[in-house]
PDB file of C-alpha atoms in Angstrom:
ATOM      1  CA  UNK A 945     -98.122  59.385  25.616  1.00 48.00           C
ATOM      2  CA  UNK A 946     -96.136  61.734  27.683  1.00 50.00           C
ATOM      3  CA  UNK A 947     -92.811  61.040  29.379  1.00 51.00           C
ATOM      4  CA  UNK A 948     -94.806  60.910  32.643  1.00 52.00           C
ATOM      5  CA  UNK A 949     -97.135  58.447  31.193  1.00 55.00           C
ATOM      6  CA  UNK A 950     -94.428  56.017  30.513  1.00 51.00           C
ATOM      7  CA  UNK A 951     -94.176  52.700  32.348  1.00 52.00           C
ATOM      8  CA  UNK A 952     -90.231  51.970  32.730  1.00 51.00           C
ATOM      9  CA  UNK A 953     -90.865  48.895  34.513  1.00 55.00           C
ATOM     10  CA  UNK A 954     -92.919  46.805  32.286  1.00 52.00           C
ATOM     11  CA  UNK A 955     -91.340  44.157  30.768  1.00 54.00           C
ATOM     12  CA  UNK A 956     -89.342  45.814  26.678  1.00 56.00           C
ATOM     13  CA  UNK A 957     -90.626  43.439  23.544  1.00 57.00           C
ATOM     14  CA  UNK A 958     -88.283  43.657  20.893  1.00 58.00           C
ATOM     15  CA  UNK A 959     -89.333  40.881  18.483  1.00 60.00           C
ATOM     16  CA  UNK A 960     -86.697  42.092  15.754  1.00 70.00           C
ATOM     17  CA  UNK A 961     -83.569  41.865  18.349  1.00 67.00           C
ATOM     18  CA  UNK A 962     -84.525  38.459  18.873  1.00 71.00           C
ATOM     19  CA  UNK A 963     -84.929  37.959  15.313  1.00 73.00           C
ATOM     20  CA  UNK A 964     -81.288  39.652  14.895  1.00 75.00           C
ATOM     21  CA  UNK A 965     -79.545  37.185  18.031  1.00 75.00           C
ATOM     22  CA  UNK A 966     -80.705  33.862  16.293  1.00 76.00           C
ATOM     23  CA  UNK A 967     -79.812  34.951  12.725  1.00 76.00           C
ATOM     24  CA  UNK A 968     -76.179  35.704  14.699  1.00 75.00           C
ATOM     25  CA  UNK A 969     -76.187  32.684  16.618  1.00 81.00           C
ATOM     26  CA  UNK A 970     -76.828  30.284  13.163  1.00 81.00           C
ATOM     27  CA  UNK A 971     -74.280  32.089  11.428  1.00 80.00           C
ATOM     28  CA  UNK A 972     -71.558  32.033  13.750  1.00 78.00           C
ATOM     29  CA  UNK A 973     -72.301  28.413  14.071  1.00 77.00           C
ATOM     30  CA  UNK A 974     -71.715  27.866  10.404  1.00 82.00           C
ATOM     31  CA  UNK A 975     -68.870  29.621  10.716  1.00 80.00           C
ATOM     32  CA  UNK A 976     -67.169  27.990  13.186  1.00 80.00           C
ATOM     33  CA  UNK A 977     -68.417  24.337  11.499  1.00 82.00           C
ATOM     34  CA  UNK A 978     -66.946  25.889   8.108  1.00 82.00           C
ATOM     35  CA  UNK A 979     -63.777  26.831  10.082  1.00 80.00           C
ATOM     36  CA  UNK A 980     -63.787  23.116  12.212  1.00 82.00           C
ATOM     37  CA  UNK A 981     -63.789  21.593   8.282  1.00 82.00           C
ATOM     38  CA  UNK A 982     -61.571  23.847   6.354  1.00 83.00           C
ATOM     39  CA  UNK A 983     -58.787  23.058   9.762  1.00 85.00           C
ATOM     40  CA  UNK A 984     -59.411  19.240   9.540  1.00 84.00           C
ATOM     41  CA  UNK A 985     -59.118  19.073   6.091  1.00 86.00           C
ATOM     42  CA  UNK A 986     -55.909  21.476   6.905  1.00 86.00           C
ATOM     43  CA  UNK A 987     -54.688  18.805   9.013  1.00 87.00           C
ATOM     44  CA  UNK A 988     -55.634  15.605   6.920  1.00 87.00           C
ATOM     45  CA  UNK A 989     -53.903  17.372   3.461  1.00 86.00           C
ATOM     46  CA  UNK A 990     -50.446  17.835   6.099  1.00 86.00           C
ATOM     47  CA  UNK A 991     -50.571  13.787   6.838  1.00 87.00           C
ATOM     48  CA  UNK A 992     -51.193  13.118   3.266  1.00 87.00           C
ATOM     49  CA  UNK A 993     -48.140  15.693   2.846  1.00 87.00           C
ATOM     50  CA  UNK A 994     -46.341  14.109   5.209  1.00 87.00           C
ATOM     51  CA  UNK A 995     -46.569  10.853   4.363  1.00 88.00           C
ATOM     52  CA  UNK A 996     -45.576  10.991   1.313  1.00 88.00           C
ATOM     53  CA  UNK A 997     -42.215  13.033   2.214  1.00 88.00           C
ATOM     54  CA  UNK A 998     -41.601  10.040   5.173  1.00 88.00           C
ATOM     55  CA  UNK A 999     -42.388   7.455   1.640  1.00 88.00           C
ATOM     56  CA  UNK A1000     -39.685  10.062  -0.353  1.00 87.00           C
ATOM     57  CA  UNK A1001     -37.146  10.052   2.073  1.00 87.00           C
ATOM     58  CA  UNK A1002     -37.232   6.399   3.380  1.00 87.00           C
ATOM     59  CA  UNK A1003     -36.953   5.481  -0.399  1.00 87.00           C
ATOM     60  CA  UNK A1004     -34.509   8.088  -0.754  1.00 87.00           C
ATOM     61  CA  UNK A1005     -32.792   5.873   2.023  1.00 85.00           C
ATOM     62  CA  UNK A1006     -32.771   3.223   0.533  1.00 87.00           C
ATOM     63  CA  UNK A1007     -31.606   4.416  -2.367  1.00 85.00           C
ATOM     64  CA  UNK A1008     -28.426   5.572  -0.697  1.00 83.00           C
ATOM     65  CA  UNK A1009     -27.970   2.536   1.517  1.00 84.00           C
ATOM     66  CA  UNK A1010     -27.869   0.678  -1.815  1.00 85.00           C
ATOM     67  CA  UNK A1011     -25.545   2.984  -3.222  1.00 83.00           C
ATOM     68  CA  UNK A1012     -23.155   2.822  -0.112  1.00 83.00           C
ATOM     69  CA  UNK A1013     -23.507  -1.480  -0.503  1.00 83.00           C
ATOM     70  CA  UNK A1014     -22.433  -0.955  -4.252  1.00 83.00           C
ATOM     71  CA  UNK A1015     -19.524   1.338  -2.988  1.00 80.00           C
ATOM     72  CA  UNK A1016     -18.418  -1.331  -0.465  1.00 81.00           C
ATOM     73  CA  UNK A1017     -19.065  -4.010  -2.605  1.00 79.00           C
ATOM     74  CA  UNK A1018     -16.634  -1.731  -5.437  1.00 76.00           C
ATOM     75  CA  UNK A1019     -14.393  -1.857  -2.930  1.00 74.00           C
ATOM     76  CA  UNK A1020     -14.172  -5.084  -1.231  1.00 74.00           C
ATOM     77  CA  UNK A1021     -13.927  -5.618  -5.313  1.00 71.00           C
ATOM     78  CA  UNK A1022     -11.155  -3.491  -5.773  1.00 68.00           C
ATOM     79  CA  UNK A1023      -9.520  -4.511  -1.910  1.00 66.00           C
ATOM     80  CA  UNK A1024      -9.123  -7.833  -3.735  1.00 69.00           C
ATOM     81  CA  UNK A1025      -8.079  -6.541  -7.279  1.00 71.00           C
ATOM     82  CA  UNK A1026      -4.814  -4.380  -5.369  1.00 70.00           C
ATOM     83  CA  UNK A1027      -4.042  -8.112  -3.262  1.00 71.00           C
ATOM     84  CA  UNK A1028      -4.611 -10.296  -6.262  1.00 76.00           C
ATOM     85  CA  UNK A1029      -1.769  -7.408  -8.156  1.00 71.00           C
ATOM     86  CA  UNK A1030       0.360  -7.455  -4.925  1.00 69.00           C
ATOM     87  CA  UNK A1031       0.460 -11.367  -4.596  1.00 71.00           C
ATOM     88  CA  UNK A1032       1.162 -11.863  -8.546  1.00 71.00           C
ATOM     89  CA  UNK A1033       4.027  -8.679  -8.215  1.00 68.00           C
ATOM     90  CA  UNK A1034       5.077 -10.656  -4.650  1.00 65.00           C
ATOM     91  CA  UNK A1035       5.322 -14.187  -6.715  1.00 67.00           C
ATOM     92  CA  UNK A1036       7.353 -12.403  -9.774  1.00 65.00           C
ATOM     93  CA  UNK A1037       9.249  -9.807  -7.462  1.00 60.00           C
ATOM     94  CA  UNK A1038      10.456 -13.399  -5.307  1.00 60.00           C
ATOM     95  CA  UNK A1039      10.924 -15.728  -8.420  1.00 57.00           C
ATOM     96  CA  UNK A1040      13.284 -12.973 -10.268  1.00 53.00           C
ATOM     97  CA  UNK A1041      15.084 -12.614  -6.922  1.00 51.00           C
ATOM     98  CA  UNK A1042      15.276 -15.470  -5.950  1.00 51.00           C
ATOM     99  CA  UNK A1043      13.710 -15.240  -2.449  1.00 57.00           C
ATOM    100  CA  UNK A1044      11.760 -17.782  -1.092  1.00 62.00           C
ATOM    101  CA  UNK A1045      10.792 -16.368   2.172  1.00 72.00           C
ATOM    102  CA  UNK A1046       8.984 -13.344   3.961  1.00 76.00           C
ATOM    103  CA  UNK A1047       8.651 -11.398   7.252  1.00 80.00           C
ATOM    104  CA  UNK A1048       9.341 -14.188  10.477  1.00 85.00           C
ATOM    105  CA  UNK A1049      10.520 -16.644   8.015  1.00 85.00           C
ATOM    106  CA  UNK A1050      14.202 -18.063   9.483  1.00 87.00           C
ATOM    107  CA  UNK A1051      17.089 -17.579   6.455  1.00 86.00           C
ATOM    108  CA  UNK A1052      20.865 -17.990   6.090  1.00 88.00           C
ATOM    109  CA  UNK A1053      23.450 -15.601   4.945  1.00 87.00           C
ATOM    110  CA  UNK A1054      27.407 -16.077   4.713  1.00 87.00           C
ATOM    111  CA  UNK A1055      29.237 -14.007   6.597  1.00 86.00           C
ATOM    112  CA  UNK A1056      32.908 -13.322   5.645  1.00 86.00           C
ATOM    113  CA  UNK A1057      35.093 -14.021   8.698  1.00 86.00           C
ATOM    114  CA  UNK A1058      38.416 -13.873   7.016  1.00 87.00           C
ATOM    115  CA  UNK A1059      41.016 -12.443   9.569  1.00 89.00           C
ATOM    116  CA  UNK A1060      43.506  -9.984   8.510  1.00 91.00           C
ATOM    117  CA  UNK A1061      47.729 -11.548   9.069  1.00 93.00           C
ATOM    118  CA  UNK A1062      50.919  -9.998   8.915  1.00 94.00           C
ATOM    119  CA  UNK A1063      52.070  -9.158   5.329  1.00 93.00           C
ATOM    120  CA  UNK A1064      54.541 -12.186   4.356  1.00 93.00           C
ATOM    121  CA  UNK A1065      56.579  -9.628   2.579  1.00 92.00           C
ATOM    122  CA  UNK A1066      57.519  -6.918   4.489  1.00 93.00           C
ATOM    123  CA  UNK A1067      56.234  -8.629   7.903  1.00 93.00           C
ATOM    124  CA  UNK A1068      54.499  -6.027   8.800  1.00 92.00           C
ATOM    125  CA  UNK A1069      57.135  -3.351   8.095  1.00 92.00           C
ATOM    126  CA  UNK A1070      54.782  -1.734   5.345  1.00 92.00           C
ATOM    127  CA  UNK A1071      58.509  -1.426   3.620  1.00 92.00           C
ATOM    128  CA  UNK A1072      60.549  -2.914   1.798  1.00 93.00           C
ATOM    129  CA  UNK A1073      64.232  -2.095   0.436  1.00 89.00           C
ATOM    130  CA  UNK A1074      64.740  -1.677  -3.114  1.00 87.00           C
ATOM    131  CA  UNK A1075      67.482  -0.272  -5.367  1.00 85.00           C
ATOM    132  CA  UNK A1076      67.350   2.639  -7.864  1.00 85.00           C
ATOM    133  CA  UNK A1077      69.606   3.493 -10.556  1.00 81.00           C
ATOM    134  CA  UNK A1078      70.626   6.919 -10.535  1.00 78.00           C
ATOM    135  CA  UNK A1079      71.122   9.101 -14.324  1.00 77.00           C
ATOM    136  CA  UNK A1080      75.347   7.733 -13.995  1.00 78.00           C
ATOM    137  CA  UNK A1081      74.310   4.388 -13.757  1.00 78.00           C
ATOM    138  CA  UNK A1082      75.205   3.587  -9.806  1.00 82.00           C
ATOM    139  CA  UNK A1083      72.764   1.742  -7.663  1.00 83.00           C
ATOM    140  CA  UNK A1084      71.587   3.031  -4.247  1.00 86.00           C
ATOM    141  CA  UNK A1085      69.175   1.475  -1.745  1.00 87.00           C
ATOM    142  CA  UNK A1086      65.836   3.224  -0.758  1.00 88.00           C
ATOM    143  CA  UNK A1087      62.518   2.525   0.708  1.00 91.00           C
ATOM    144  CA  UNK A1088      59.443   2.208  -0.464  1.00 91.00           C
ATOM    145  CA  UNK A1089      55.633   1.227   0.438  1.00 93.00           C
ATOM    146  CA  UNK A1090      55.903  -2.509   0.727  1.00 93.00           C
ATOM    147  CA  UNK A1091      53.534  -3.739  -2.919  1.00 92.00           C
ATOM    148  CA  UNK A1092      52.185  -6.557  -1.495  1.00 92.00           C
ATOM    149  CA  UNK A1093      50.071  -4.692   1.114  1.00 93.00           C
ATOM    150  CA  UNK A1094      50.345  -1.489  -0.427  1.00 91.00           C
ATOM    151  CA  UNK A1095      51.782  -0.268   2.795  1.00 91.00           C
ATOM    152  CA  UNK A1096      49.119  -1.070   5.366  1.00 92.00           C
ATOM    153  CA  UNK A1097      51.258  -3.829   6.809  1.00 92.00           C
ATOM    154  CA  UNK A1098      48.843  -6.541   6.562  1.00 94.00           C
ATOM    155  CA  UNK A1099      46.993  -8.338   4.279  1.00 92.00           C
ATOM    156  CA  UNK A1100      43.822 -10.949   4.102  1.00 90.00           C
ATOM    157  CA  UNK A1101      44.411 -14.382   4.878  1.00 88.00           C
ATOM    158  CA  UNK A1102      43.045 -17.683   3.472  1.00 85.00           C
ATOM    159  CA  UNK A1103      39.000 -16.569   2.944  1.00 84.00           C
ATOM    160  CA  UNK A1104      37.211 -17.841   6.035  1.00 87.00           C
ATOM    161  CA  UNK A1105      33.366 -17.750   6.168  1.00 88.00           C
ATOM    162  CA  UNK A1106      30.667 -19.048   8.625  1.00 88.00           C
ATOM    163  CA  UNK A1107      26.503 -19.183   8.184  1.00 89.00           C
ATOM    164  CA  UNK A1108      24.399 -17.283  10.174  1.00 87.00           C
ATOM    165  CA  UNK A1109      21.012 -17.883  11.225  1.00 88.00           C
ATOM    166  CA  UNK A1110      18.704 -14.724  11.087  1.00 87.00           C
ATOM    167  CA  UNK A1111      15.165 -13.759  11.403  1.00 86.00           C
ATOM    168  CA  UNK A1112      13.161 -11.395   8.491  1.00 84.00           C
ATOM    169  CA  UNK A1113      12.132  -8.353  10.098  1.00 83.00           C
ATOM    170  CA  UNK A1114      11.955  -6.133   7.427  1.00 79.00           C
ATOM    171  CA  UNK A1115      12.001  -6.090   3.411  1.00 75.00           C
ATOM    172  CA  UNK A1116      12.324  -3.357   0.898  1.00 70.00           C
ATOM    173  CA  UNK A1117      11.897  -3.025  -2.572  1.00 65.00           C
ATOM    174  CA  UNK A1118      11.650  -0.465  -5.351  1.00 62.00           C
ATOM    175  CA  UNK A1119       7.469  -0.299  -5.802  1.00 60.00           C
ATOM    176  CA  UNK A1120       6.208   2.124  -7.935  1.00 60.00           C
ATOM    177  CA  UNK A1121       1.779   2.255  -8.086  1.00 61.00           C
ATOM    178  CA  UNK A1122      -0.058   3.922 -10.879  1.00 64.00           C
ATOM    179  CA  UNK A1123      -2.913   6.222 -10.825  1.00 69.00           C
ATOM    180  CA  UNK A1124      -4.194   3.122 -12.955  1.00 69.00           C
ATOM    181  CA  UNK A1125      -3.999   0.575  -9.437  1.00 62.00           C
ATOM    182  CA  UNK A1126      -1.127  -1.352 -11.179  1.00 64.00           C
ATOM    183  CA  UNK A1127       1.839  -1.699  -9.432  1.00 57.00           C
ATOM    184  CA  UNK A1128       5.138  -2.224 -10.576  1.00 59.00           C
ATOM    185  CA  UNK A1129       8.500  -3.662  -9.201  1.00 56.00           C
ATOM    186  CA  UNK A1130      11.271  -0.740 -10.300  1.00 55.00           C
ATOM    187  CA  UNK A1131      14.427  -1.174 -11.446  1.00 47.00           C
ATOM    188  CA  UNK A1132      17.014   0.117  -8.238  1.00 53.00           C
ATOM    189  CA  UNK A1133      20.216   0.842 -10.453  1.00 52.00           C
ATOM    190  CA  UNK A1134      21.780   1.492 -13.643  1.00 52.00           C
ATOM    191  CA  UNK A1135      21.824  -2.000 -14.986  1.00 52.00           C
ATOM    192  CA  UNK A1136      18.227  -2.490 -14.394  1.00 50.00           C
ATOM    193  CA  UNK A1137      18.767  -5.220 -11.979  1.00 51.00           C
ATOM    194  CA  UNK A1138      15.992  -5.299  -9.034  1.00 50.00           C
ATOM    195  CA  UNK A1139      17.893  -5.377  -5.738  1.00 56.00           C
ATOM    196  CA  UNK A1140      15.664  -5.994  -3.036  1.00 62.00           C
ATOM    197  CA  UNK A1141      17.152  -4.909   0.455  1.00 66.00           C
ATOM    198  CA  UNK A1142      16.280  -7.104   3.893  1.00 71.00           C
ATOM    199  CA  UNK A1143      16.679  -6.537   7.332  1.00 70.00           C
ATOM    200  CA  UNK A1144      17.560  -9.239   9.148  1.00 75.00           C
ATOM    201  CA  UNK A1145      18.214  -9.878  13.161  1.00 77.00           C
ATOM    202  CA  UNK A1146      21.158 -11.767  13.953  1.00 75.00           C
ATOM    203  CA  UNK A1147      19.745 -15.345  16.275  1.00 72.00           C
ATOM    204  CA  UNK A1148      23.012 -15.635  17.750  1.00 70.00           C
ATOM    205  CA  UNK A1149      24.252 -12.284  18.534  1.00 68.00           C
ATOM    206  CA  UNK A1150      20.753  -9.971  17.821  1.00 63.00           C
ATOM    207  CA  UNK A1151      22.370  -7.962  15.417  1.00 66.00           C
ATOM    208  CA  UNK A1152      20.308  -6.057  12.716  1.00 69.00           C
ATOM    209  CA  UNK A1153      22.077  -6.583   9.412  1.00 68.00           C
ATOM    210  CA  UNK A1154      20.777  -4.928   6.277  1.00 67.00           C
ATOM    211  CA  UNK A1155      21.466  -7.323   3.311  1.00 70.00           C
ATOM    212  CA  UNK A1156      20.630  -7.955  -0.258  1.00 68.00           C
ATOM    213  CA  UNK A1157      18.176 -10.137  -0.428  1.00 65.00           C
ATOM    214  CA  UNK A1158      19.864 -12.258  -3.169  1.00 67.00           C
ATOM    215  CA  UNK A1159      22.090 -13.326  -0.403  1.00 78.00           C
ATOM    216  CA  UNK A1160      19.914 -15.199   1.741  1.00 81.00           C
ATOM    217  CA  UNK A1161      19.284 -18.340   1.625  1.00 84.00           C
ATOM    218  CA  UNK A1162      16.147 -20.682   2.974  1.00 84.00           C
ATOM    219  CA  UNK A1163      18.365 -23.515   3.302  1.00 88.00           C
ATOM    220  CA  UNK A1164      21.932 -24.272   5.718  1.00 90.00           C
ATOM    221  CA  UNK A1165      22.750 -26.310   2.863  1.00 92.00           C
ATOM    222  CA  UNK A1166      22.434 -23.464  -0.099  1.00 89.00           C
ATOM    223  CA  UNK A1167      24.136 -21.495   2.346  1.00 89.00           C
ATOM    224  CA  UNK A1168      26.809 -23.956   1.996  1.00 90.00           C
ATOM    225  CA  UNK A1169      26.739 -24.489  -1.032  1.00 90.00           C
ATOM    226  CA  UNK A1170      27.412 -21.131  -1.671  1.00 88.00           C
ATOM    227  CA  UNK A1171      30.770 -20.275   0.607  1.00 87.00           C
ATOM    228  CA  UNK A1172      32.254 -23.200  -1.416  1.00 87.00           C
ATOM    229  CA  UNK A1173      31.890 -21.369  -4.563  1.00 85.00           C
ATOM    230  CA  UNK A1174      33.608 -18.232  -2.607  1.00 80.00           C
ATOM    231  CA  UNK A1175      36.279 -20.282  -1.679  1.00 75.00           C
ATOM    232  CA  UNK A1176      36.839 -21.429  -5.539  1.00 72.00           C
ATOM    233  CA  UNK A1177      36.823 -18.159  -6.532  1.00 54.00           C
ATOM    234  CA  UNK A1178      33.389 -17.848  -8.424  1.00 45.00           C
TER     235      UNK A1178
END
């Protein structure tokens, strides 16, 4: 057949091309079904994955939520350990004081009133005349400070005290704490005595006053009892 004989209209039959487009067609269709499976099981091995991380970390949770009860349970433990040491240390630290009060408790304290008067002596002079012998045996008067009130003209009269009624504000003591937790009341000076200081507020005239604790009293009456001992000279 020539190329003038040939008939470019008529209809091509390619049985192989047709042959080659289904063989293509199945095997892209496995394909993508192989690819649809290997991504679902993709995706069903990352919730597997996941869950168990979300299983992990909420029992990791947990975990540390009981942890942080044990810590605040420690604590709370130890809270009550430090108040149960600070109420025992409280009870001694009052008893060997003596104190039997604490911050807005009402107390009593002496206060010495006892008014300065004219020296009896040398009424007020601050002198007084006195004679010295001199080395050839004649007397001659001088002056000198007067010894009754060593020269300051005056001198205390009859002790004179009255109670006052105060309000705790403030107390202070010499607490020393460990790296232990125990805490220990410290001795404040050389004779190892404990000398706790307070700060009191004056009901009558507001005044702060810091005192030793030792000398307050709960009572009017100890109070009292104790400005008569002052005025027998204990």
């Amino acid at each position: 057949m020539s190329y003038y004989d040939y008939d470019y209209e008529a209809e091509p039959n390619f049985p192989e091309a047709e042959d080659i487009i289904n063989e293509a067609t199945e095997k892209f269709g496995e394909f993508l079904r192989s690819a649809f499976a290997n991504e679902y099981k993709n995706i069903q091995v990352a919730k597997e994955n996941n869950a168990i991380k979300e299983r992990t970390l909420n029992e990791r949770l947990q975990s540390i939520n009981e942890k942080e009860r044990e810590l605040q349970k420690r604590e709370t433990e130890l809270g009550k350990s430090e108040k149960e040491q600070y109420d025992k240390l409280k009870q001694k630290w009052f008893a060997e004081l003596g104190l039997a009060f604490d911050i807005g408790d009402t107390v009593y304290y002496c206060k010495n009133i006892t008014k300065r008067i004219t020296c009896p002596t040398c009424n007020g002079t601050r002198k007084v005349k006195a004679m010295l012998e001199s080395a050839d045996n004649t007397l001659s008067e001088i002056e000198i400070d007067c010894p009754t009130c060593k020269g300051y003209g005056n001198i205390n009269g009859e002790k004179e005290f009255e109670i006052v009624e105060a309000i705790v504000t403030q107390i202070d003591a010499h607490i020393s704490k460990r790296q232990s937790g125990n805490i220990f009341v410290e001795s404040s000076n050389y004779m190892g005595e404990l000398i706790t200081s307070v700060w009191v507020d004056d009901k009558k005239n507001r005044d702060s006053l810091h005192i030793i604790g030792k000398e307050l009293y709960k009572t009017r009456e100890q109070a009292k009892a104790r400005i008569e001992e002052f005025r027998g000279g204990k």
